[in-house]
XYZ file of C-alpha atoms in Angstrom:
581
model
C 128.279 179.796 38.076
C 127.537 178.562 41.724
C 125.301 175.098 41.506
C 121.850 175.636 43.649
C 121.874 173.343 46.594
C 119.015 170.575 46.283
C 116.656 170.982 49.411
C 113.638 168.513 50.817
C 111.429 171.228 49.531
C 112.744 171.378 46.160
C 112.544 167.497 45.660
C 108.711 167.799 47.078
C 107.819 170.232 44.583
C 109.517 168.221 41.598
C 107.530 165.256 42.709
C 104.552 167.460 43.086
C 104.814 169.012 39.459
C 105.389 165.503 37.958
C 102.675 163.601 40.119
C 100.632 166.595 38.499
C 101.533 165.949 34.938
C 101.176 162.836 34.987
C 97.890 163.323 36.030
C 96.601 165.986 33.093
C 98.204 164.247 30.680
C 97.344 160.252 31.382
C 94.123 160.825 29.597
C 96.149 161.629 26.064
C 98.379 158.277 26.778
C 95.749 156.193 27.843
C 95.208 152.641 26.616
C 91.373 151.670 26.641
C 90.554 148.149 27.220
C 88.139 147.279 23.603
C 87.503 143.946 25.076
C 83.832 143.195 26.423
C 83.439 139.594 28.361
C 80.228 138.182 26.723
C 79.505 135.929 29.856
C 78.737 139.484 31.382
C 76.097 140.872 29.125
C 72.746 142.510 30.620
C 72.405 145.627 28.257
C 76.205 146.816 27.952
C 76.324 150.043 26.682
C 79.209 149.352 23.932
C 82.077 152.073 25.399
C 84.809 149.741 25.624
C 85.684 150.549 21.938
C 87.669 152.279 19.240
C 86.630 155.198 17.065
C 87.023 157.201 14.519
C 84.767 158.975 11.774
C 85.676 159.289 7.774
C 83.830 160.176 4.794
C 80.537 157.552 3.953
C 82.466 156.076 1.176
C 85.637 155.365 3.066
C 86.256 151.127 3.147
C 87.508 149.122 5.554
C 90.634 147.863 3.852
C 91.535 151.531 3.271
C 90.882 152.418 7.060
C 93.887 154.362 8.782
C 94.978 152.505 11.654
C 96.582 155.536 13.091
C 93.317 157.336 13.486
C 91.492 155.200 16.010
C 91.075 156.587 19.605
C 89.315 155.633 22.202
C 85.618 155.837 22.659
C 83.976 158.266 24.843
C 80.752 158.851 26.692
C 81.074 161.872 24.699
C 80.709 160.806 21.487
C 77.654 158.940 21.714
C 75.608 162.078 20.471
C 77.550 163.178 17.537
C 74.439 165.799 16.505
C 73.873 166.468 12.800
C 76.392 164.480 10.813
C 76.868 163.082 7.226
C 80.144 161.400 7.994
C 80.484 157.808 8.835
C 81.241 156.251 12.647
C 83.109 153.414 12.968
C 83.591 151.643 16.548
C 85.951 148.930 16.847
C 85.636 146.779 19.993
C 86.260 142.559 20.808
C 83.970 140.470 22.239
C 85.309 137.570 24.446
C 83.780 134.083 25.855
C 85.346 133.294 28.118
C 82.673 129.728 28.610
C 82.586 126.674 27.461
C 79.857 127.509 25.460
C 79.042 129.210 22.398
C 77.368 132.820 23.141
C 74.728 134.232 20.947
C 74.415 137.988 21.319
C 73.136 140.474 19.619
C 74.274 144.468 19.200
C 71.330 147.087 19.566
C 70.930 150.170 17.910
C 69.410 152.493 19.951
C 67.545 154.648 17.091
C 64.926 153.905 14.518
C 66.335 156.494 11.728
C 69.865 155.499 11.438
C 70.185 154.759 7.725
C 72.856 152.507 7.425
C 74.159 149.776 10.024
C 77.590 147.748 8.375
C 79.011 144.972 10.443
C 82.467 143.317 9.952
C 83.194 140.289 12.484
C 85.874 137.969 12.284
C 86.850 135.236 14.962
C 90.679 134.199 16.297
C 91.921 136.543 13.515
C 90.168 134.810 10.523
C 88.961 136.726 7.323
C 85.979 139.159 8.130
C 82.590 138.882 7.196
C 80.386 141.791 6.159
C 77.157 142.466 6.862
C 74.651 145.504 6.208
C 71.557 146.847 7.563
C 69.619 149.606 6.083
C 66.616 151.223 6.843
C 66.351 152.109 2.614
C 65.103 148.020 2.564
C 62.102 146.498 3.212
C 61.891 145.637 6.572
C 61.880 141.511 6.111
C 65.138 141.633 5.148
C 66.385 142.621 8.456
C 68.164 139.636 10.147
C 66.431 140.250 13.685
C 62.559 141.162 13.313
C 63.485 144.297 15.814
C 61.981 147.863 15.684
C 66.234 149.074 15.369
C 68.868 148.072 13.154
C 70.043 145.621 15.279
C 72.459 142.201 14.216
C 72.876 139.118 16.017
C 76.640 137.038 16.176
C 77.725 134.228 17.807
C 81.120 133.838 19.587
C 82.258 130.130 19.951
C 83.526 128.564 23.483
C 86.706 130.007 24.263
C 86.781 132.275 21.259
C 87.386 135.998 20.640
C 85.220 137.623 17.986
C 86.397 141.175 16.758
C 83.862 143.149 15.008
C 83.981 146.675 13.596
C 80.967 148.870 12.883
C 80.090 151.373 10.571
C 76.835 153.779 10.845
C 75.995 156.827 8.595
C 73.479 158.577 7.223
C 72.793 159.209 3.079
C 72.552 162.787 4.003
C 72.669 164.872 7.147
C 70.569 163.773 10.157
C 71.582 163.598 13.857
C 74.055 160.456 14.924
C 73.432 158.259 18.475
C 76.057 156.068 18.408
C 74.655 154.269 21.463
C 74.850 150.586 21.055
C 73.802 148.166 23.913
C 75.003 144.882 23.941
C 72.618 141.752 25.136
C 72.579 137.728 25.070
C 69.748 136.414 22.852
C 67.923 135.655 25.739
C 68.192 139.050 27.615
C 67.272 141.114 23.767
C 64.029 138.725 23.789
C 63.039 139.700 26.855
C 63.508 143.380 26.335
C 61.627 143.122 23.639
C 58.770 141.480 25.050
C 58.663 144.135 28.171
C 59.318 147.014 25.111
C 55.943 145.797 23.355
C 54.198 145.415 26.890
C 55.547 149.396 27.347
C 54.151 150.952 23.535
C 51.326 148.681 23.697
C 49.933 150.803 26.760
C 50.979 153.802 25.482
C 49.603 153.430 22.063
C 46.402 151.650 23.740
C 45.906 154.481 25.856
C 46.733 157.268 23.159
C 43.658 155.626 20.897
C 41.502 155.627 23.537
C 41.920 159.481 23.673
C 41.251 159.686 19.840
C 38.090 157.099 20.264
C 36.927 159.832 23.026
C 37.480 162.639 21.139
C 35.272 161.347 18.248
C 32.510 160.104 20.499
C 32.410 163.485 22.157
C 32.882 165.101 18.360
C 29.845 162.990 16.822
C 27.463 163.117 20.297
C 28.225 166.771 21.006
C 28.503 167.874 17.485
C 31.794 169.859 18.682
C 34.380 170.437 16.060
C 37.074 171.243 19.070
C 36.866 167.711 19.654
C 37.571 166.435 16.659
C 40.513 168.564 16.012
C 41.686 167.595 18.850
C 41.282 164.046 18.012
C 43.383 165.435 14.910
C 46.190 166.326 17.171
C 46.017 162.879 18.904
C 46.754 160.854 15.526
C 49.188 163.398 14.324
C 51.347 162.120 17.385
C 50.632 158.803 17.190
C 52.306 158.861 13.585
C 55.339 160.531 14.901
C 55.586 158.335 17.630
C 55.550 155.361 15.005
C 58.005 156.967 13.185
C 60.355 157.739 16.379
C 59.618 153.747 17.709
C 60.496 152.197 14.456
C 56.766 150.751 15.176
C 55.351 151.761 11.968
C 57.771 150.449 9.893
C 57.557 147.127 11.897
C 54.506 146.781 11.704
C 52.269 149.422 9.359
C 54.250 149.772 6.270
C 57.265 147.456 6.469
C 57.491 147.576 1.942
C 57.777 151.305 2.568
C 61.158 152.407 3.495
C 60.950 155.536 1.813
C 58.193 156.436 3.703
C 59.413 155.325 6.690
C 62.790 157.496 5.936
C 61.402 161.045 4.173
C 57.985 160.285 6.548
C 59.486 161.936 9.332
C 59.049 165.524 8.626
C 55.551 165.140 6.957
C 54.530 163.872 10.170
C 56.213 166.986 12.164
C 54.994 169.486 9.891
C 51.733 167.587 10.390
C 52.063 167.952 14.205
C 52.487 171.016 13.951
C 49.698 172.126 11.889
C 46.857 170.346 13.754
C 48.553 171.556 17.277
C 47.922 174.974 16.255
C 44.511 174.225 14.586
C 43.220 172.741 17.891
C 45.026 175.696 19.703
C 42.474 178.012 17.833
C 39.858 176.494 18.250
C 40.155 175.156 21.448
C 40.695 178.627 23.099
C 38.592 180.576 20.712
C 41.469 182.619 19.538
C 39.451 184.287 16.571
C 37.403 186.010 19.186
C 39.817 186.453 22.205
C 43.286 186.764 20.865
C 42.370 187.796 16.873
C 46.456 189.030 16.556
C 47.614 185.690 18.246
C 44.929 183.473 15.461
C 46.166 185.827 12.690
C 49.989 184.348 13.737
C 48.935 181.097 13.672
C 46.896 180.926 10.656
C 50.147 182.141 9.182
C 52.124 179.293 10.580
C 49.790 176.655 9.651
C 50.326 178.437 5.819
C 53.913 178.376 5.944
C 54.056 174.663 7.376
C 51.492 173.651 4.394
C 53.908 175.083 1.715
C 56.427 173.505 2.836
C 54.996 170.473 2.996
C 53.946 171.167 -0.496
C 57.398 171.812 -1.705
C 58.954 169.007 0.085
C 56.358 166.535 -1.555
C 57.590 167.967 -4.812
C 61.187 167.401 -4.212
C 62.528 170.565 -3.060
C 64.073 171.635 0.526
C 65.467 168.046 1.036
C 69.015 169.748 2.120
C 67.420 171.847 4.659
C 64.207 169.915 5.762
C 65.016 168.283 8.747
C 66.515 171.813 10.001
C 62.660 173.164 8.955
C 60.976 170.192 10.189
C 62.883 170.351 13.877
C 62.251 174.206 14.340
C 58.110 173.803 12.936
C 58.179 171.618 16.412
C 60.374 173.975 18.646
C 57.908 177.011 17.108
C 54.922 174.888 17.902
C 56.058 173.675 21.654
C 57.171 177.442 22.990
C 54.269 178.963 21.021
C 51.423 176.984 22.571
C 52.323 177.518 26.344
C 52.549 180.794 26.377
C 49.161 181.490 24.197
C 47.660 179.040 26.916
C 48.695 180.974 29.825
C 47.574 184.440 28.120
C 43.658 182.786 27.201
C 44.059 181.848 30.974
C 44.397 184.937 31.491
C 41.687 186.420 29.477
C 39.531 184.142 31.974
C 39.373 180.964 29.941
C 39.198 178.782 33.011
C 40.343 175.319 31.407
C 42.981 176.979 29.323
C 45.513 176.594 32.631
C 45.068 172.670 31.483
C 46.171 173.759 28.069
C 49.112 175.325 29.347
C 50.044 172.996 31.777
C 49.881 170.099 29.186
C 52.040 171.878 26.610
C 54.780 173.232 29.631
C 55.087 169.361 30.100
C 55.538 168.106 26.400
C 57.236 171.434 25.290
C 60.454 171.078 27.983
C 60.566 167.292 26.767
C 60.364 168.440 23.577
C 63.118 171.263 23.761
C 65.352 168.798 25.525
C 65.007 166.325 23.032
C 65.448 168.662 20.058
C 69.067 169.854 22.058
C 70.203 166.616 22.559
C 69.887 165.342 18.942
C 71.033 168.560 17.272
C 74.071 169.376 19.522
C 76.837 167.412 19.757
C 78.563 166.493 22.952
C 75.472 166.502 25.333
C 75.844 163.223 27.167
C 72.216 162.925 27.605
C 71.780 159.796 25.902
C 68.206 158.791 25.396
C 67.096 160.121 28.298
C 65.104 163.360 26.714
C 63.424 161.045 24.113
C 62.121 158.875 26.908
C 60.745 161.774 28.397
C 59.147 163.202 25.630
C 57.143 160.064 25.049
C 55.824 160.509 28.335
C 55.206 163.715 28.435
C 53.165 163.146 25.152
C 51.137 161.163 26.982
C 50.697 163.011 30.017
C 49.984 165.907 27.749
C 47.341 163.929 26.067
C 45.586 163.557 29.206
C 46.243 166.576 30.427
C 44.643 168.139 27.295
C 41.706 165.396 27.744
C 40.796 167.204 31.070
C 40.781 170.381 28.969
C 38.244 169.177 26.856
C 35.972 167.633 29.770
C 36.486 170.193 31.480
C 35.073 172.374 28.274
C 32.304 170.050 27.801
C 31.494 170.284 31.650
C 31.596 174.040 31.459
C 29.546 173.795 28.234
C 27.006 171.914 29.110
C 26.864 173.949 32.217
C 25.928 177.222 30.259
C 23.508 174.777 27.862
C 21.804 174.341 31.305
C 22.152 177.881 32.370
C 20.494 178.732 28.901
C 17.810 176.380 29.536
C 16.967 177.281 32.799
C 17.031 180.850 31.892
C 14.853 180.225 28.942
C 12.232 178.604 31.332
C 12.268 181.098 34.512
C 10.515 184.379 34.709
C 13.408 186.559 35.882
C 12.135 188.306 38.484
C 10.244 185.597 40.473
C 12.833 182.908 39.752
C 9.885 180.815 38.957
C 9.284 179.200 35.792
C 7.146 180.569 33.005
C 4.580 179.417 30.261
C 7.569 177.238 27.840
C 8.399 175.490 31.358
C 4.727 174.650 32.142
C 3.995 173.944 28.199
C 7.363 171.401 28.174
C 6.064 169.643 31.708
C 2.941 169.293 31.109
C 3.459 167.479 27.883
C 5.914 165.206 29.699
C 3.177 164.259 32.421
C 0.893 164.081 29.360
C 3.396 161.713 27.279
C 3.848 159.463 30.483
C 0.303 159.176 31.868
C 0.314 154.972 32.175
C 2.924 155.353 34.657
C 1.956 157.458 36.933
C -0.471 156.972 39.283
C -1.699 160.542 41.076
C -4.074 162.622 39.205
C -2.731 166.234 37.973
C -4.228 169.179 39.466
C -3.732 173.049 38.215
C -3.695 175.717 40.566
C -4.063 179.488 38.666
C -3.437 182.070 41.279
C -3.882 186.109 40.562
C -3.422 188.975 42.826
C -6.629 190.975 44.132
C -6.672 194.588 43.304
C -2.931 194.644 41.860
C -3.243 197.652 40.240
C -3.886 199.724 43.037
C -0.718 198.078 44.456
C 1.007 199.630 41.621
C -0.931 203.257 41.657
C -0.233 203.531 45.591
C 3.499 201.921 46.107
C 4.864 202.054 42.280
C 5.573 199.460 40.176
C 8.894 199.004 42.521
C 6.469 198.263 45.177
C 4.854 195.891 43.009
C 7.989 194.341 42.019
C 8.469 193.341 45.822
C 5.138 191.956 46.335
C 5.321 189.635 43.440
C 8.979 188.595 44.467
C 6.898 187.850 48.530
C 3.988 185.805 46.590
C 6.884 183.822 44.017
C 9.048 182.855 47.407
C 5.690 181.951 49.420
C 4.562 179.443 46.085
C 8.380 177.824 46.255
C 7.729 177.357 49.994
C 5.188 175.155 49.496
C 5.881 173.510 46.120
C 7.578 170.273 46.604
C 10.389 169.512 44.121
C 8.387 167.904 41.455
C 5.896 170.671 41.082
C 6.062 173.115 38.866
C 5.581 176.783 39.811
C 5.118 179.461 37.123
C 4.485 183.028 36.731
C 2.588 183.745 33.553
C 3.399 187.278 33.530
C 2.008 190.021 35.339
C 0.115 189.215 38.691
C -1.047 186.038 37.393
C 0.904 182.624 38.956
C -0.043 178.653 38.357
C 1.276 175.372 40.044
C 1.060 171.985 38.566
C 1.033 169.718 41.307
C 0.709 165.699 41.454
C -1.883 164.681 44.689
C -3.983 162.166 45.795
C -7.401 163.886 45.533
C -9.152 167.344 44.642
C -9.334 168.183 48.890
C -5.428 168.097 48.664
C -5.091 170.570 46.107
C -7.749 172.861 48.001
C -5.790 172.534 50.876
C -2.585 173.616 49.118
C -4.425 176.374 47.478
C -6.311 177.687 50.869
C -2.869 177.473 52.680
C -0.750 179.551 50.020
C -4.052 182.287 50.136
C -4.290 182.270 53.937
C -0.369 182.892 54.366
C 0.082 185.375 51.780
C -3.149 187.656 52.786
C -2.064 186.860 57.261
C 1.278 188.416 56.132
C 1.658 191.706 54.541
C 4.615 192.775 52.379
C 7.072 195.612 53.759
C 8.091 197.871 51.090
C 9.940 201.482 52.503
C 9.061 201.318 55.994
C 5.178 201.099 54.472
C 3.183 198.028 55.305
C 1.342 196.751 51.774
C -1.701 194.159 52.380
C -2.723 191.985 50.287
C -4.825 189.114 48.949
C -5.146 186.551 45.869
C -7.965 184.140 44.432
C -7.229 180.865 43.279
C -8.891 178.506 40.936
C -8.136 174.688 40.750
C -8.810 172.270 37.497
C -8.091 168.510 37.544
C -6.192 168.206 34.538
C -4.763 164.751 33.685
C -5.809 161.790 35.533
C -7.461 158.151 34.406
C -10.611 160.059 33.864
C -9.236 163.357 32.684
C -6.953 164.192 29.770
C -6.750 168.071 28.761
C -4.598 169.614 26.300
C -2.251 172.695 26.749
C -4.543 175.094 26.094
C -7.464 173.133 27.774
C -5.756 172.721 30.875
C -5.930 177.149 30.721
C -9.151 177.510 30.435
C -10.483 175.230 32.941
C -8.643 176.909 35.674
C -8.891 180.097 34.394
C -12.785 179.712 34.122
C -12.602 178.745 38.384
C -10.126 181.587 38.808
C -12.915 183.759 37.495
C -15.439 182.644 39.433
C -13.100 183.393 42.656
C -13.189 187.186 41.159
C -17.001 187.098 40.503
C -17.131 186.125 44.280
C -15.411 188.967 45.703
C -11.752 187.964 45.184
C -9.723 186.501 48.429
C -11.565 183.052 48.036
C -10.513 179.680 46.348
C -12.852 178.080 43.502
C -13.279 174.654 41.593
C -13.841 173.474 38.236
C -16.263 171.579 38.435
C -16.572 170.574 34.490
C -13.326 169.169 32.864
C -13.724 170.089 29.348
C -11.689 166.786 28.519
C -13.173 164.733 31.212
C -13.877 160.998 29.514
């Protein structure tokens, strides 16, 4: 068989192809450095390490060495797990000084933290960590199961660590590493961070229950609810509340997580309904969630009585992703319905529901290298929800007290005039009566009543007469300043209550509204109506005068009449007080 001649292109290519496979396969014979230089420190994220995963119960002495590999980026999030990590790595100081650092876990819930360290190749030490003990017994006074070691000058210290779970719950293997002095000062700016978040989350809840008590509003206290339902979780998630709150309850601090959730949940979708009137505008969509709210109270029932523990933090995770994709989109249909501050609703719960989703994802699946970015996020967008959900409130109350004006103001105008009627002159009056020392113009009531109104009526319609009352109402505004107060009593009949310096004021006012409204006749359907008005002035509260309500009536009413007696078109005054002292 003839032997192929080697060429310069063959050689290439066999360089090529081997260049290339050396290339896809130096990953699988790759060497990872486990060593970490302690004189370096600032926050090392531990990579530089081996790893492997066994059963919980698996010891160190029975450990197979052939099943380390090196540590990935990948692995940090290992999702839900009941299996045990281990991460072997060595620490070096290279100084002539010993180095006391300390390994940081990055999560509050991790159950178990063990810790074998040996120096030069002497005999290990063990030590464990568990969040299942009170929370004194934890060698650093840190929100994580964290442990502090100390590498002598010149020394190599190898430690292996072991983290698991007593039952299934999702694994972040991300450890930072950080001199004593570098961990104390993250913790300081850490409390500085939650202490403004927290601070500013119970101001929201001391809001809430002002506006709840002042307003009598149960929306607001619901939503004040909501606020402490995520302040809990957020303890929980910090490691805060066991730090500080209940440090002799690890149980709680370990089962607590999902009672808090399911708790989240429930007053999320109880402010929801409330807060956007769902019983009244969306009856299907408050039917839903009043069946939600059931199912998450069972559970919680159940789970308080020992049952679901297998599958509760599968429940517990999906009540929150229900909750977060619910609320957004019930928001943007009330929005729709034209509840104007429901598009703060939704926008608050778009922003916490996509941290929330993200979050959920990167603890439940594994190999997202997402770290603890989501988590982060979610923490601010609670807050930023918080607020956002604040302006939806205020801007509730706003629009609330808005229609409570509306209401008032309607309940005091004569609707077709726009003037006010007998309640507003009855409410004012007693004001001016209640607050007589400090003022210091005498009161004067004007009555005014159309001449011959009826025929107004028989010869243009009541249409007709409509129009002339609406010209007589816009001529009394015109010269009413804005403390007056202008009323229609009904009918043709009109009053003013007007503050002036003297009686010859008030007949000025009175002769100048008469004169204008008789010198300028109303145009109804191309037809020109004329007419006139009498007016009869009472001083009605002064130094010397104090009349009540229905004294105040008859005093100008009595003047009025004499107007009529006179041949209408003509001003009178009283010239008797009935109250006078």
């Amino acid at each position: 068989m003839p032997r192929k001649k080697l060429t310069v292109k063959s050689i290439l290519l066999c360089h090529f192809y081997l260049f290339l496979s050396l290339v896809l396969l130096q990953p699988a014979f790759a060497s990872q450095n486990t060593e970490i230089n302690l004189s370096k420190l600032g926050g090392t994220v531990l990579l530089e390490a081996d790893y492997q995963r066994t059963q919980v119960n698996m010891e160190l002495a029975k450990l197979p060495e052939n099943r380390w590999r090196p540590f990935q980026q990948a692995d940090i999030l290992q999702g839900i797990t009941n299996q045990a990590h281990w991460l072997r790595f060595t620490a070096t100081n290279p100084t002539d000084q010993a180095i006391h650092w300390v390994i940081r876990g990055e999560t509050s819930f991790l159950d178990y933290l063990e810790i074998y360290y040996r120096n030069d190749s002497g005999t290990f030490q063990h030590e464990t960590y568990s969040d299942w003990h009170d929370f004194q017994q934890r060698q650093i006074n840190y929100r994580t199961l964290s442990a502090g070691l100390s590498t002598p000058a010149h020394t190599k210290t190898e430690v292996i660590l072991k983290a698991y779970f007593i039952g299934n719950d999702t694994m972040n293997l991300r450890f930072s590493l950080y001199t004593s002095d570098d961990f104390n000062r993250l913790s300081q700016r850490e409390n500085l961070l939650y202490g403004l978040f927290y601070g500013a989350m119970l101001l929201l809840v001391l809001l809430s229950l002002m506006a709840a008590a002042i307003l009598r509003q149960i929306k607001a206290l619901f939503y004040a609810a909501f606020l402490i339902s995520s302040i809990l979780c957020w303890l929980m998630v910090n490691g805060l509340g066991f730090q500080y709150l209940w440090p002799h309850s690890p149980e709680w601090h370990n089962q607590g997580f999902h009672i808090a959730y399911l708790i989240f949940g429930f007053t999320a979708l109880q402010f929801g309904r409330s807060f956007l009137f769902l019983s009244q505008t969306l009856p299907k969509v408050n039917r839903l969630f009043i069946a939600i709210q059931l199912l998450y109270s069972l559970i919680l029932i159940a789970y308080l009585f020992g049952y679901l523990e297998n599958v509760i933090l599968y429940i517990s995770h999906s009540a929150l992703a229900t909750t977060a994709l619910l609320m957004p989109v019930v928001g943007f249909i009330a929005w729709r319905k034209r509840i104007s501050y429901a598009v703060w609703f939704m926008a608050a719960w778009l922003i916490y529901s996509t941290g929330l989703i993200l979050t959920l994802m990167s603890t439940t699946i594994a190999n997202l290298n997402w770290g603890n970015s989501p988590l982060d996020w979610l923490q601010m967008a609670t807050l930023l929800e918080s607020i956002f959900l604040m302006v939806a409130v205020s801007s509730w109350i706003i629009e609330l007290n808005s229609e409570h004006k509306k209401a008032i103001t309607l309940a005091h105008q004569d609707p077709l005039t726009e003037l006010g009627n007998r309640r507003l002159l009855q409410s004012r009056y007693t004001d001016y009566y209640n607050n007589l020392n400090d003022r210091s113009l005498p009161l004067f009531m004007l009555v005014i009543d159309l001449d011959s109104f009826k025929e107004i009526n028989d010869n243009y319609g009541h249409d007709g007469g409509d129009v002339v009352l609406k010209e007589l109402g816009c001529l009394i505004k015109q010269n009413c300043g804005a403390e007056d107060v202008a009323i229609r009593f009904g009918g043709e009949e009109f009053a003013i209550l007007v503050a002036l310096n003297s009686i010859e004021e008030a007949w000025e006012l009175a002769e100048r509204i008469r004169l204008q409204f008789a010198n300028n006749p109303t145009y109804y359907c191309n037809q020109q109506i004329k007419h006139t008005l009498s007016c009869g002035i009472a001083e009605v509260l002064s130094k010397d005068v104090q009349l009540n309500v229905n004294e105040i009536m008859r005093c100008a009413d009595s003047a009025l009449y004499k107007a009529k007696q006179a041949g209408r078109n003509q001003t009178h005054l009283c010239e008797s007080p009935v109250g006078k002292s």
